[in-house]
CSV table of C-alpha atoms in Angstrom, one decimal:
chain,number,residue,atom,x,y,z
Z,14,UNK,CA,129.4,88.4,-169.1
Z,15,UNK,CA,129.3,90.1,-165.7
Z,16,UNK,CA,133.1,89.3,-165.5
Z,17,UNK,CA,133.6,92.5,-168.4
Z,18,UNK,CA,132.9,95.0,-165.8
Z,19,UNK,CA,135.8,93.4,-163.9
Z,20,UNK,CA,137.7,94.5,-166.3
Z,21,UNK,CA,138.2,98.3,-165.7
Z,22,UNK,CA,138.5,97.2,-162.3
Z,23,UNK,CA,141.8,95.2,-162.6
Z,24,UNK,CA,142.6,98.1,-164.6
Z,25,UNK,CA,142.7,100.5,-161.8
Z,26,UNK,CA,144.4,98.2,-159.7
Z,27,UNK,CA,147.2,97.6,-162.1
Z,28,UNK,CA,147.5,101.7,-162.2
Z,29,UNK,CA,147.4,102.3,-158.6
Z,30,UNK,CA,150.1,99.1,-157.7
Z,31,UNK,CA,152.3,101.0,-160.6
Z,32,UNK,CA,151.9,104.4,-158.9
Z,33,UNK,CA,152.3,103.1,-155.3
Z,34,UNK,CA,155.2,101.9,-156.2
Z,35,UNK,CA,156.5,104.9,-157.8
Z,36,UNK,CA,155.3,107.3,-155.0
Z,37,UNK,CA,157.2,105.5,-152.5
Z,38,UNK,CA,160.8,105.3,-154.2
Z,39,UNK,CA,163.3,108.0,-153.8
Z,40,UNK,CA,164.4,109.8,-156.6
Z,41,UNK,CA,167.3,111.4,-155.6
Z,42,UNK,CA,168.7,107.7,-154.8
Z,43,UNK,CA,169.9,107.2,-158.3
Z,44,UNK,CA,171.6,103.3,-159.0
Z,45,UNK,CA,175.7,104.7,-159.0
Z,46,UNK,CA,177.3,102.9,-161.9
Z,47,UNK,CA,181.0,102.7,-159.5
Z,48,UNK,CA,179.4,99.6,-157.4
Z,49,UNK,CA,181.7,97.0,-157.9
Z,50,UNK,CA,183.9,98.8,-160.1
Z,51,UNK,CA,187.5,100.0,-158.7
Z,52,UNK,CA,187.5,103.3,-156.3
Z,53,UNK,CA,189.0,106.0,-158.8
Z,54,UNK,CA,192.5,106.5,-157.9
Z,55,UNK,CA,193.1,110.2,-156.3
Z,56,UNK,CA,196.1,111.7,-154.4
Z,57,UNK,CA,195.3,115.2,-152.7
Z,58,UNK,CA,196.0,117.1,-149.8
Z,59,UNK,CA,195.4,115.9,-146.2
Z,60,UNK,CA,192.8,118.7,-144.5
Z,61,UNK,CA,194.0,118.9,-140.9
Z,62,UNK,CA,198.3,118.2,-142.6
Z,63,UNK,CA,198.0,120.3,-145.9
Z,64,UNK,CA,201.8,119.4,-146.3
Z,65,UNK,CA,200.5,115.4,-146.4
Z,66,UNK,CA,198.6,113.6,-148.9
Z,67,UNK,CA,196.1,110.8,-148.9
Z,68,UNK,CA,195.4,108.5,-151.5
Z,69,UNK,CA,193.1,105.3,-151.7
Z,70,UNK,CA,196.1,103.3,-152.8
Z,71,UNK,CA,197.4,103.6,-149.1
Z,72,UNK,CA,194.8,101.5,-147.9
Z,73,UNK,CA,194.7,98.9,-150.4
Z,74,UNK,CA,194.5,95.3,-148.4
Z,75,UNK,CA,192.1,96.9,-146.0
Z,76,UNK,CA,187.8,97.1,-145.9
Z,77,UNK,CA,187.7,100.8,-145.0
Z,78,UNK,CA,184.8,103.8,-145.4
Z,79,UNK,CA,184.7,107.0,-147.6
Z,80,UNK,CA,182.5,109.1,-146.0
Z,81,UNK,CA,181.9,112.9,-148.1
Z,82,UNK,CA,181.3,115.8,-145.7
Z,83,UNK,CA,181.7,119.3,-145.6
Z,84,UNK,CA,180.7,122.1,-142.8
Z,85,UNK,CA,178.4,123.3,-145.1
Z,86,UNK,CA,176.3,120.7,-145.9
Z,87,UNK,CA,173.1,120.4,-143.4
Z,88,UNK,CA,172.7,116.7,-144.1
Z,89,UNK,CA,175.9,115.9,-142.4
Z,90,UNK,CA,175.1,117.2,-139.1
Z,91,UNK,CA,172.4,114.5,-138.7
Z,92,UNK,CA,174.4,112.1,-139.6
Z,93,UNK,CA,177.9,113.2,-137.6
Z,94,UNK,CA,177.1,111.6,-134.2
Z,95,UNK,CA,176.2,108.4,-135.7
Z,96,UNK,CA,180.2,108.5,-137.1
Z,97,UNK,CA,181.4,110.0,-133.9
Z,98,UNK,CA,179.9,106.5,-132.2
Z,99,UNK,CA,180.7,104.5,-135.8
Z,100,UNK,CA,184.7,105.9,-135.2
Z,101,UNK,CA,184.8,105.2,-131.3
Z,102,UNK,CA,184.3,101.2,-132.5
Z,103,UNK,CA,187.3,101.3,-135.2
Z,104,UNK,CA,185.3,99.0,-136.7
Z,105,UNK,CA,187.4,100.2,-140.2
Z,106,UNK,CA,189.3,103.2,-141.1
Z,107,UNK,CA,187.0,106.1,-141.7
Z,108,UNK,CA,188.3,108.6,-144.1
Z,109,UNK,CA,186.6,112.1,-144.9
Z,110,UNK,CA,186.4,113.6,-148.5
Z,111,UNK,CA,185.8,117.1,-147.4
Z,112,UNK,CA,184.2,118.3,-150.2
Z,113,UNK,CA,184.1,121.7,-151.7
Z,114,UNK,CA,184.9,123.8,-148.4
Z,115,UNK,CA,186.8,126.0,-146.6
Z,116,UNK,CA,189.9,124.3,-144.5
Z,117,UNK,CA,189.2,126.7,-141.7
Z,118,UNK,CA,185.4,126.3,-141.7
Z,119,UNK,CA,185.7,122.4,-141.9
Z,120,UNK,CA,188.1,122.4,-139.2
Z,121,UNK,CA,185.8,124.1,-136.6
Z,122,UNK,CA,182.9,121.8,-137.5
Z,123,UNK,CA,185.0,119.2,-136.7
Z,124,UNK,CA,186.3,120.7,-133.3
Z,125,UNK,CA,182.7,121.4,-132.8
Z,126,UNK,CA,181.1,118.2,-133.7
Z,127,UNK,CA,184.0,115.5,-133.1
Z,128,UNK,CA,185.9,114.1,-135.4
Z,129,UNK,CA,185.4,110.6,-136.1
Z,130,UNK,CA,187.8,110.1,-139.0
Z,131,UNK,CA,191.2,108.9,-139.3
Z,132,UNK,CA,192.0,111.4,-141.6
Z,133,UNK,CA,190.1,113.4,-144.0
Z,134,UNK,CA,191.3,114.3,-147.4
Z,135,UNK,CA,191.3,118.0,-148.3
Z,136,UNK,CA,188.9,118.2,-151.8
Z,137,UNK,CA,188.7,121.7,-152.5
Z,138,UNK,CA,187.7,121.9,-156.0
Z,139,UNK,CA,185.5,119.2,-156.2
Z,140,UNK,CA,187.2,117.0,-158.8
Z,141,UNK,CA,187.5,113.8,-156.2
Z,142,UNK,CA,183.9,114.3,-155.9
Z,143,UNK,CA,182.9,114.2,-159.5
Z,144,UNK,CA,184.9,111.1,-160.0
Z,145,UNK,CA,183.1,109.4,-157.6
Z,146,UNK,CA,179.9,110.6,-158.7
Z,147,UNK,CA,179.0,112.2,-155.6
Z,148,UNK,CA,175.9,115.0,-156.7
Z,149,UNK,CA,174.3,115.4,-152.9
Z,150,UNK,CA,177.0,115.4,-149.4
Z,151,UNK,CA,176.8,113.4,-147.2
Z,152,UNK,CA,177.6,110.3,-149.5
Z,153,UNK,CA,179.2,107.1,-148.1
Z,154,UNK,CA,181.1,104.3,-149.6
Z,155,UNK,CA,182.6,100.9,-148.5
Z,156,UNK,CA,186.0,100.1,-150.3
Z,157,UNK,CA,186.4,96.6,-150.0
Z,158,UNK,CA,190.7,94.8,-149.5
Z,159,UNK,CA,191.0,94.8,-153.6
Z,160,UNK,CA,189.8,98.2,-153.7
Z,161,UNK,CA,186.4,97.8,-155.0
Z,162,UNK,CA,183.8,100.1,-154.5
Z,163,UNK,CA,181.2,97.7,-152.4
Z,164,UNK,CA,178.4,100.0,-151.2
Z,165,UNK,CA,177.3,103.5,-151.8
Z,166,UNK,CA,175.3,105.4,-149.2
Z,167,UNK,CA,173.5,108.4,-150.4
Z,168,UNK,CA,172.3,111.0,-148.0
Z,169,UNK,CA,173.1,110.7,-144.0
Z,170,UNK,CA,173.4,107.1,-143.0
Z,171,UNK,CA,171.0,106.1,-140.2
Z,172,UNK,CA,170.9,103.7,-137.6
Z,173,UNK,CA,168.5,101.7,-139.8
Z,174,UNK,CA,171.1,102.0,-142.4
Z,175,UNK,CA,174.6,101.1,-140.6
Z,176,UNK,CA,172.9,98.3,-138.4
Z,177,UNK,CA,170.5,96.4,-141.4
Z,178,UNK,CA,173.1,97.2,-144.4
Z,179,UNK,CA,176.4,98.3,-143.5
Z,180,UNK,CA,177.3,96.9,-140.5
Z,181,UNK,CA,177.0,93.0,-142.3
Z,182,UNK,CA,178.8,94.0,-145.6
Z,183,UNK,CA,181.5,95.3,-143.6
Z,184,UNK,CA,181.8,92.0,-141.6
Z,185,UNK,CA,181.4,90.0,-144.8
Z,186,UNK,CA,184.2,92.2,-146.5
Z,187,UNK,CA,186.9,91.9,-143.4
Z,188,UNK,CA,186.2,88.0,-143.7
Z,189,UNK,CA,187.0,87.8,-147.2
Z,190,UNK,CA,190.0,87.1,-148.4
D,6,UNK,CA,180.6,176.4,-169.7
D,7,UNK,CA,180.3,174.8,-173.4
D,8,UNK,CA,183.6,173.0,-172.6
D,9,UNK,CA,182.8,171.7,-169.8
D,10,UNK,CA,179.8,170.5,-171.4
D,11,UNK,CA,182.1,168.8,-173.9
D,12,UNK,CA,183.9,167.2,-171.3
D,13,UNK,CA,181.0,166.0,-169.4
D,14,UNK,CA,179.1,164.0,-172.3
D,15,UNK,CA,182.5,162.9,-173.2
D,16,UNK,CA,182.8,161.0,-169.9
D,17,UNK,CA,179.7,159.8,-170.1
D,18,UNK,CA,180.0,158.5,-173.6
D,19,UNK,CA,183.0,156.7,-172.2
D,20,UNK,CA,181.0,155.6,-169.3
D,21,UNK,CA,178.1,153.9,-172.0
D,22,UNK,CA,180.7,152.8,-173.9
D,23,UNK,CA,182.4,150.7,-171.4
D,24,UNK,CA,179.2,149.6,-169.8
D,25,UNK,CA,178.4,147.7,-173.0
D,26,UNK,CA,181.5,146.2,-173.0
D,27,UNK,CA,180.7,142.7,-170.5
D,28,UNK,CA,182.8,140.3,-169.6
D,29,UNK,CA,182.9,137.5,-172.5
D,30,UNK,CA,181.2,134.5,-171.3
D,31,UNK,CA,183.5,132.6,-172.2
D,32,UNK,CA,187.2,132.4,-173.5
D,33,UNK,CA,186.4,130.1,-176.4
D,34,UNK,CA,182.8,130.7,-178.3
D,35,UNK,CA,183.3,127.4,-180.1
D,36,UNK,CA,184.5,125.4,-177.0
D,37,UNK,CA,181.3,127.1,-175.3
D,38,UNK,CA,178.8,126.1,-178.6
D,39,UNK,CA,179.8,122.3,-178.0
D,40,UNK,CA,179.3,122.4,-174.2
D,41,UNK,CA,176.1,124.0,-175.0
D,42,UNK,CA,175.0,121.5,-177.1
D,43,UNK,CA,176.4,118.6,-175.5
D,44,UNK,CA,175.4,119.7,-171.8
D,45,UNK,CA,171.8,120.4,-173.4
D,46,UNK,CA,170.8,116.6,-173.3
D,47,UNK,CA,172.4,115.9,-169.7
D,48,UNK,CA,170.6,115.7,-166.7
D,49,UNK,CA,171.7,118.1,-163.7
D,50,UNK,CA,171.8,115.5,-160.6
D,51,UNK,CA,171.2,118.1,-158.2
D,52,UNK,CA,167.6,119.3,-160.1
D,53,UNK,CA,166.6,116.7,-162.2
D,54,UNK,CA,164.5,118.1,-164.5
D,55,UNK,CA,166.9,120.8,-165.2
D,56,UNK,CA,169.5,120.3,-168.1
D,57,UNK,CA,173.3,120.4,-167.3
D,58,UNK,CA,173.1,123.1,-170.2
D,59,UNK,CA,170.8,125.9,-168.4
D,60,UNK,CA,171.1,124.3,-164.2
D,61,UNK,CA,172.7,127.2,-162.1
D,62,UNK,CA,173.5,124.7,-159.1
D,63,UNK,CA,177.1,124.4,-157.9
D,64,UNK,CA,178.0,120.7,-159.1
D,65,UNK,CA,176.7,121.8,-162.2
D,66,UNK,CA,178.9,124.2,-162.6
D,67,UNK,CA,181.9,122.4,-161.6
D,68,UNK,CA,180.6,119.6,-164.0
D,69,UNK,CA,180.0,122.4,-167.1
D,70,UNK,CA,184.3,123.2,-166.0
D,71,UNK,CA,185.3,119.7,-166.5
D,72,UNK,CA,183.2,119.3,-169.8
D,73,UNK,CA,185.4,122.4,-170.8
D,74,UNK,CA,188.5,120.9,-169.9
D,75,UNK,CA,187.3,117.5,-171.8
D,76,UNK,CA,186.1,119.6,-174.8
D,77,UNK,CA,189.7,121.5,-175.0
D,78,UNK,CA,191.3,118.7,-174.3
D,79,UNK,CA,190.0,117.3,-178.0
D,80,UNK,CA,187.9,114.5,-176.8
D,81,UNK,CA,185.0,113.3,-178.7
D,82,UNK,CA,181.3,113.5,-177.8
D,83,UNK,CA,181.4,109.8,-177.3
D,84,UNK,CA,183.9,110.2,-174.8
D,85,UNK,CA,182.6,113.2,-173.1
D,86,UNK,CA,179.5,110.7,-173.0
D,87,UNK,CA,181.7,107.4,-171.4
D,88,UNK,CA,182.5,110.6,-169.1
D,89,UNK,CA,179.0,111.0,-167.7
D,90,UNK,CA,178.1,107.7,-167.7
D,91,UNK,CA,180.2,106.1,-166.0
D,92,UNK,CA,180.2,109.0,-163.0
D,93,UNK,CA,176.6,109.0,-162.6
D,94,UNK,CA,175.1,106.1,-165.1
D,95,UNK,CA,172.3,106.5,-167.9
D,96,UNK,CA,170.3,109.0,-165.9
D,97,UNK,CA,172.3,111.5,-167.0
D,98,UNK,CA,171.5,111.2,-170.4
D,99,UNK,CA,168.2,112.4,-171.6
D,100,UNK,CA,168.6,110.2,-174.2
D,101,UNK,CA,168.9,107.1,-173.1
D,102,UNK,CA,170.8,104.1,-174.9
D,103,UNK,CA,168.7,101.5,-176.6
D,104,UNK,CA,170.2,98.2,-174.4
D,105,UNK,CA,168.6,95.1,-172.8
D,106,UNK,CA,167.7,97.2,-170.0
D,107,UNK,CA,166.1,99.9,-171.6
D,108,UNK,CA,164.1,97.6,-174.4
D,109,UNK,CA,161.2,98.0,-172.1
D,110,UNK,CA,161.4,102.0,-172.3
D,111,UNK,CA,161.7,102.4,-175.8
D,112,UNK,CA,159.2,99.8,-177.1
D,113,UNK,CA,156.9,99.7,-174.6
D,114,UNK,CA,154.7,102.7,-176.1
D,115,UNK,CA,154.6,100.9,-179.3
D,116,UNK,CA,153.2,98.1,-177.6
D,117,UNK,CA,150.9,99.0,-175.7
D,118,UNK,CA,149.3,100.9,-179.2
D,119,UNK,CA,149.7,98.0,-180.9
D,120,UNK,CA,147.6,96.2,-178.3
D,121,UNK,CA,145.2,98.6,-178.2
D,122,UNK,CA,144.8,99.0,-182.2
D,123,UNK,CA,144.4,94.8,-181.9
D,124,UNK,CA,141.6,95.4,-179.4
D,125,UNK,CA,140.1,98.1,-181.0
D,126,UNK,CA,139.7,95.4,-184.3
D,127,UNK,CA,138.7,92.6,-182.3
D,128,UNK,CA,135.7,94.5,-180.8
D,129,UNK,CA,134.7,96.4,-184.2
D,130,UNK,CA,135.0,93.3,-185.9
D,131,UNK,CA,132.8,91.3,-183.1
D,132,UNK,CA,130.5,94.3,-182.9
D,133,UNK,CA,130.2,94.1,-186.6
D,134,UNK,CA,128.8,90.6,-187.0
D,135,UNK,CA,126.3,91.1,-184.8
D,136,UNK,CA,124.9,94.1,-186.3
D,137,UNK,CA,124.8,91.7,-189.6
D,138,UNK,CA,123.8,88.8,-187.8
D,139,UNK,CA,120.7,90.9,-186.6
D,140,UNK,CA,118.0,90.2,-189.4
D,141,UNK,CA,118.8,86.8,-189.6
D,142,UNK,CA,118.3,86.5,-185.9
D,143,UNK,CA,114.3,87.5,-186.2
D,144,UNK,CA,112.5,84.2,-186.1
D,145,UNK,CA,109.2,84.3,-188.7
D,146,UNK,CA,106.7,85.0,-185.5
D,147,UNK,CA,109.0,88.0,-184.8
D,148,UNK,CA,108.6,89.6,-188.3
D,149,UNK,CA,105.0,89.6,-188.5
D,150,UNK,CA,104.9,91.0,-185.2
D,151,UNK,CA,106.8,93.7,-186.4
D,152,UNK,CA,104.8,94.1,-189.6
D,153,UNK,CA,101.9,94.0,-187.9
D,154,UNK,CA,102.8,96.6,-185.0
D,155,UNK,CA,104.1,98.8,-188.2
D,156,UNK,CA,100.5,98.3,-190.2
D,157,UNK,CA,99.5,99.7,-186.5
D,158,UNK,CA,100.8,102.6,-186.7
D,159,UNK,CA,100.3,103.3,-190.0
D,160,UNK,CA,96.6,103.3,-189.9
């Protein structure tokens, strides 16, 4: 009997485990559907070479990073000098998307700021950037040697992030045949 | 003086006239009605309680050009869908597929009334045979106690 007035109890508890775990979950991270599916093929203009073009195709056989910046975009400031130290290692090839920007303005952020990438790719319109389903910059993906999309990093990567997640996938993807 | 009246509320009929005249909003009415209505049950990613339909932030916008380009193109809704999808996954749909994953969201409502509507019978039902169960539950002692008591307060 004195066990029914447990019951509205266990209730609440249920209700307050749901919403804690709701409260604490991100809801700009949204699950990207392109893990483990093939990085969409793009060809497009080099920023810093406008006369050369990059496509993911020329790195096919290697583990290398996407990482989606532009000199407008806030976010990627925190995040830049974590890349600068992330592109002294060589760890991988770093590639830029420079999304939606001005070539001039994206070239003084990166004389400014450093430039940790091998090269970035020059996405003016945007279209790369809806193919890969990027909707907030910075974004950050690891391409694995078959050209898989293995990881996707939304918002500025932090040390928490590269050490804990990124740093062991990209070690596990070089070893892998 | 007259004609230059004239002249002057000729200029500015022209004026009114041409300030009605705005810029189309689109090339295509019809291609614009089926972005409309198929951009109305999308999610914008940037504000996510805003529809891709009525969301004035930039990848929106980009996203609204490349539904154009799909819709002139000639591809189906289902496509366009396949489109979304598989850019930005089922949260882009306000309508989400019924799918193992999703079996949860749609029933769950339903099941949780049905539970309810089963407890509410269990407990009417309970509550019900002891309200019957009541008379028969006064031993003989008890019911000339209570006739007594009632003779009580009669007098």
């Amino acid at each position: 009997m004195k066990l029914k007035f447990l019951i509205p109890l266990a209730m609440f508890a249920i209700l307050v485990g749901f919403l804690a775990v709701g409260l604490n979950r991100d809801p700009r991270e949204v699950p990207s559907p392109l893990v483990n599916k093939d990085a969409p093929a793009f060809n497009i203009a080099q920023l810093a070479v406008a006369d050369k073009n990059f496509s993911p195709a020329d790195l096919k056989g290697q583990v290398w990073m996407l990482n989606v910046w532009a000199s407008w975009c806030v976010a990627c400031r925190v995040e830049h000098p974590l890349l600068v130290e992330f592109g002294k290692s060589h760890a991988v090839p770093l590639i830029g998307l420079d999304y939606k920007d001005q070539r001039a303005d994206a070239m003084k952020f990166l004389d400014t700021h450093g430039n940790p990438y091998d090269l970035s790719a020059y996405d003016k319109d945007g279209r790369v950037g809806i193919d890969y389903g990027v909707y907030g910059v910075p974004e950050t993906f690891i391409i694995d040697k078959h050209g898989v999309i293995r990881h996707k990093q939304i918002g500025p990567i932090t040390p928490e992030v590269l050490a804990g997640t990124i740093m062991p996938l990209i070690n596990e993807l070089k070893k892998a045949s | 003086m007259k004609r230059l009246l004239v002249l002057l509320f000729a200029a500015l009929a022209c004026a009114l006239a041409s300030a009605k005249e705005a810029a189309p909003l689109a090339d295509d009415p019809v291609v614009e009605q089926r972005l409309i209505e198929i951009s109305q049950d999308m999610r914008c990613l940037v504000c996510q309680n805003e529809s891709l339909a009525g969301s004035r932030a930039e990848l929106a916008q980009d996203l609204r050009r490349e539904l154009r380009e799909l819709i002139r193109a000639g591809k189906t809704d289902a496509e366009i869908k396949e489109f979304m999808v598989s850019r930005y996954g089922d949260f882009v749909l306000y309508n989400p597929p019924v799918k193992p994953t999703t079996w949860l969201l749609w029933a769950g409502p339903f099941v949780l009334m049905i539970g309810g509507i089963i407890a509410l019978v269990v407990y009417l039902r309970r509550r019900g045979k002891v309200v019957e169960g009541g008379d028969a539950a006064l031993s003989d002692e008890d019911r000339h106690r209570v006739q007594a008591l009632l003779q009580e307060s009669e007098q």
